[in-house]
Amino acid sequence: MTFLNMLGTLDHLVGKAQEAGMSDDVLAAKLTDDMFPLELQIRVAVNQALLALNQVAGKSAPLEETAYRSLQEVRNRIAATRLRIEAADPAEWADADAPVDLTLPNGVRFQMPSEEDIRDWIMPNFYFHVTMTYALLRNAGLAIGKMDFLPHMDRHKVAIM
């Protein structure tokens, strides 16, 4: 559910950027020269969800390797990833102690149980890149607030009398 909620956050943020009339050029936005641009922040977040499916859910979902060219393409890829997650049966996920062997593109290699892979690698990275997406869009002038980071919490609101 966490992946679905936060992919929903990504979709919500990008949708707000579209509604505000932001151009696709915002995908190149960075906070500093040595960080990933918005496009790659989003793509890495999407890939963290796909990595969870591949490493722990026994799926073979191809990672997003091609740069997104438009905000609409971003939304389409998020939607496709959400469908993959919804189709995954939690009963088929690996046991908590099943081994995961992860080699990063830079050659760094990790070996750990699947529970630690999800808890210590995938989720922190996922949240980091979703948060960077929020920060980059806000820095680019998009009028968003904390509840735009947590739109899924609307379903839990209670009316105050």
Short mmCIF file of C-alpha atoms in Angstrom, two decimals:
data_model
loop_
_atom_site.label_atom_id
_atom_site.label_comp_id
_atom_site.label_asym_id
_atom_site.label_seq_id
_atom_site.Cartn_x
_atom_site.Cartn_y
_atom_site.Cartn_z
CA MET A 1 0.00 0.00 0.00
CA THR A 2 2.90 2.37 0.72
CA PHE A 3 4.14 2.22 -2.85
CA LEU A 4 0.64 2.89 -4.17
CA ASN A 5 0.15 5.82 -1.78
CA MET A 6 3.43 7.49 -2.62
CA LEU A 7 3.22 6.80 -6.35
CA GLY A 8 -0.14 8.53 -5.97
CA THR A 9 1.73 11.44 -4.40
CA LEU A 10 4.06 11.59 -7.41
CA ASP A 11 1.11 11.56 -9.77
CA HIS A 12 -0.65 14.23 -7.72
CA LEU A 13 2.41 16.50 -7.73
CA VAL A 14 3.00 16.13 -11.45
CA GLY A 15 -0.72 16.67 -12.09
CA LYS A 16 -0.58 19.90 -10.10
CA ALA A 17 2.43 20.99 -12.17
CA GLN A 18 0.41 20.36 -15.34
CA GLU A 19 -2.62 22.22 -13.96
CA ALA A 20 -0.37 25.16 -13.07
CA GLY A 21 0.81 25.31 -16.68
CA MET A 22 4.40 24.28 -15.97
CA SER A 23 6.20 23.28 -19.13
CA ASP A 24 8.00 19.99 -19.64
CA ASP A 25 11.23 21.98 -19.20
CA VAL A 26 10.70 21.67 -15.44
CA LEU A 27 11.91 18.05 -15.78
CA ALA A 28 15.45 19.47 -16.04
CA ALA A 29 15.15 21.37 -12.72
CA LYS A 30 17.88 20.79 -10.12
CA LEU A 31 18.55 22.22 -6.68
CA THR A 32 22.32 22.06 -7.25
CA ASP A 33 24.57 21.10 -10.13
CA ASP A 34 25.64 17.81 -8.56
CA MET A 35 22.17 16.35 -8.01
CA PHE A 36 19.78 14.50 -10.29
CA PRO A 37 17.25 16.59 -12.22
CA LEU A 38 13.54 16.29 -11.50
CA GLU A 39 13.03 13.75 -14.30
CA LEU A 40 15.59 11.37 -12.85
CA GLN A 41 14.33 11.87 -9.29
CA ILE A 42 10.92 10.68 -10.45
CA ARG A 43 12.32 7.83 -12.53
CA VAL A 44 14.46 6.56 -9.64
CA ALA A 45 11.43 6.65 -7.31
CA VAL A 46 9.42 4.61 -9.84
CA ASN A 47 12.34 2.21 -10.18
CA GLN A 48 12.47 1.64 -6.42
CA ALA A 49 8.92 0.28 -6.57
CA LEU A 50 9.88 -1.88 -9.55
CA LEU A 51 13.00 -3.11 -7.72
CA ALA A 52 10.80 -4.23 -4.83
CA LEU A 53 8.72 -6.25 -7.30
CA ASN A 54 11.84 -7.76 -8.86
CA GLN A 55 13.90 -8.45 -5.75
CA VAL A 56 11.24 -9.47 -3.27
CA ALA A 57 8.02 -10.20 -5.17
CA GLY A 58 9.64 -12.50 -7.71
CA LYS A 59 8.58 -10.42 -10.72
CA SER A 60 10.61 -9.40 -13.74
CA ALA A 61 9.45 -5.86 -14.28
CA PRO A 62 11.82 -3.93 -16.54
CA LEU A 63 13.27 -0.84 -14.91
CA GLU A 64 12.63 2.60 -16.35
CA GLU A 65 15.87 3.36 -18.21
CA THR A 66 14.74 5.89 -20.79
CA ALA A 67 14.41 9.51 -19.69
CA TYR A 68 10.86 10.81 -19.49
CA ARG A 69 10.30 13.55 -22.06
CA SER A 70 7.10 15.11 -20.74
CA LEU A 71 5.02 15.50 -17.62
CA GLN A 72 2.29 13.46 -19.28
CA GLU A 73 4.73 10.63 -19.95
CA VAL A 74 5.71 10.74 -16.28
CA ARG A 75 2.07 10.32 -15.28
CA ASN A 76 1.61 7.46 -17.76
CA ARG A 77 4.67 5.60 -16.38
CA ILE A 78 3.52 6.12 -12.79
CA ALA A 79 0.10 4.71 -13.72
CA ALA A 80 1.69 1.68 -15.39
CA THR A 81 3.83 1.02 -12.31
CA ARG A 82 0.83 1.30 -10.02
CA LEU A 83 -0.96 -1.32 -12.12
CA ARG A 84 2.03 -3.68 -11.77
CA ILE A 85 1.98 -3.25 -8.00
CA GLU A 86 -1.76 -3.77 -7.77
CA ALA A 87 -1.39 -7.00 -9.76
CA ALA A 88 1.30 -8.39 -7.43
CA ASP A 89 0.01 -10.90 -4.91
CA PRO A 90 1.53 -10.23 -1.45
CA ALA A 91 1.29 -13.96 -0.70
CA GLU A 92 3.93 -14.55 -3.39
CA TRP A 93 6.50 -12.19 -1.88
CA ALA A 94 9.69 -13.74 -0.53
CA ASP A 95 10.06 -14.65 3.10
CA ALA A 96 11.63 -11.94 5.25
CA ASP A 97 14.93 -13.81 5.43
CA ALA A 98 15.18 -14.71 1.73
CA PRO A 99 18.51 -13.46 0.35
CA VAL A 100 18.74 -10.43 -1.92
CA ASP A 101 21.89 -9.70 -3.91
CA LEU A 102 21.87 -6.14 -5.21
CA THR A 103 24.54 -4.56 -7.38
CA LEU A 104 24.16 -0.86 -8.10
CA PRO A 105 25.06 0.72 -11.45
CA ASN A 106 28.22 2.14 -9.81
CA GLY A 107 29.37 -1.38 -8.88
CA VAL A 108 28.56 -1.23 -5.14
CA ARG A 109 27.11 -4.56 -4.08
CA PHE A 110 24.85 -5.39 -1.15
CA GLN A 111 23.73 -8.77 0.17
CA MET A 112 20.95 -8.81 2.73
CA PRO A 113 17.67 -10.51 3.66
CA SER A 114 14.62 -9.33 1.72
CA GLU A 115 13.09 -7.62 4.77
CA GLU A 116 16.23 -5.52 5.20
CA ASP A 117 16.33 -4.79 1.47
CA ILE A 118 12.84 -3.31 1.62
CA ARG A 119 13.32 -1.56 4.99
CA ASP A 120 16.91 -0.32 4.68
CA TRP A 121 17.41 0.24 0.95
CA ILE A 122 14.25 0.44 -1.13
CA MET A 123 11.93 2.42 1.16
CA PRO A 124 14.47 5.08 2.21
CA ASN A 125 15.48 5.60 -1.43
CA PHE A 126 11.87 5.65 -2.55
CA TYR A 127 10.91 8.31 0.00
CA PHE A 128 14.07 10.32 -0.69
CA HIS A 129 13.32 10.63 -4.40
CA VAL A 130 9.61 11.36 -3.84
CA THR A 131 10.66 14.08 -1.38
CA MET A 132 13.16 15.50 -3.87
CA THR A 133 10.38 15.63 -6.46
CA TYR A 134 8.27 17.70 -4.04
CA ALA A 135 11.23 19.99 -3.25
CA LEU A 136 12.17 20.53 -6.89
CA LEU A 137 8.61 21.35 -7.93
CA ARG A 138 8.16 23.69 -5.00
CA ASN A 139 11.49 25.35 -5.77
CA ALA A 140 10.35 25.76 -9.39
CA GLY A 141 7.40 27.80 -8.12
CA LEU A 142 4.61 25.23 -7.82
CA ALA A 143 2.20 26.20 -5.03
CA ILE A 144 2.12 22.99 -2.98
CA GLY A 145 2.03 22.24 0.73
CA LYS A 146 2.44 19.29 3.05
CA MET A 147 -0.95 17.78 2.26
CA ASP A 148 0.11 17.63 -1.40
CA PHE A 149 2.81 15.22 -0.19
CA LEU A 150 0.18 13.17 1.66
CA PRO A 151 -2.94 13.30 -0.54
CA HIS A 152 -3.81 9.72 0.42
CA MET A 153 -4.56 10.95 3.96
CA ASP A 154 -7.77 12.58 2.71
CA ARG A 155 -9.50 9.24 3.08
CA HIS A 156 -8.85 9.34 6.83
CA LYS A 157 -10.16 12.85 7.50
CA VAL A 158 -12.79 13.21 10.17
CA ALA A 159 -15.20 16.13 10.16
CA ILE A 160 -14.74 18.45 13.12
CA MET A 161 -18.01 19.38 14.82
#
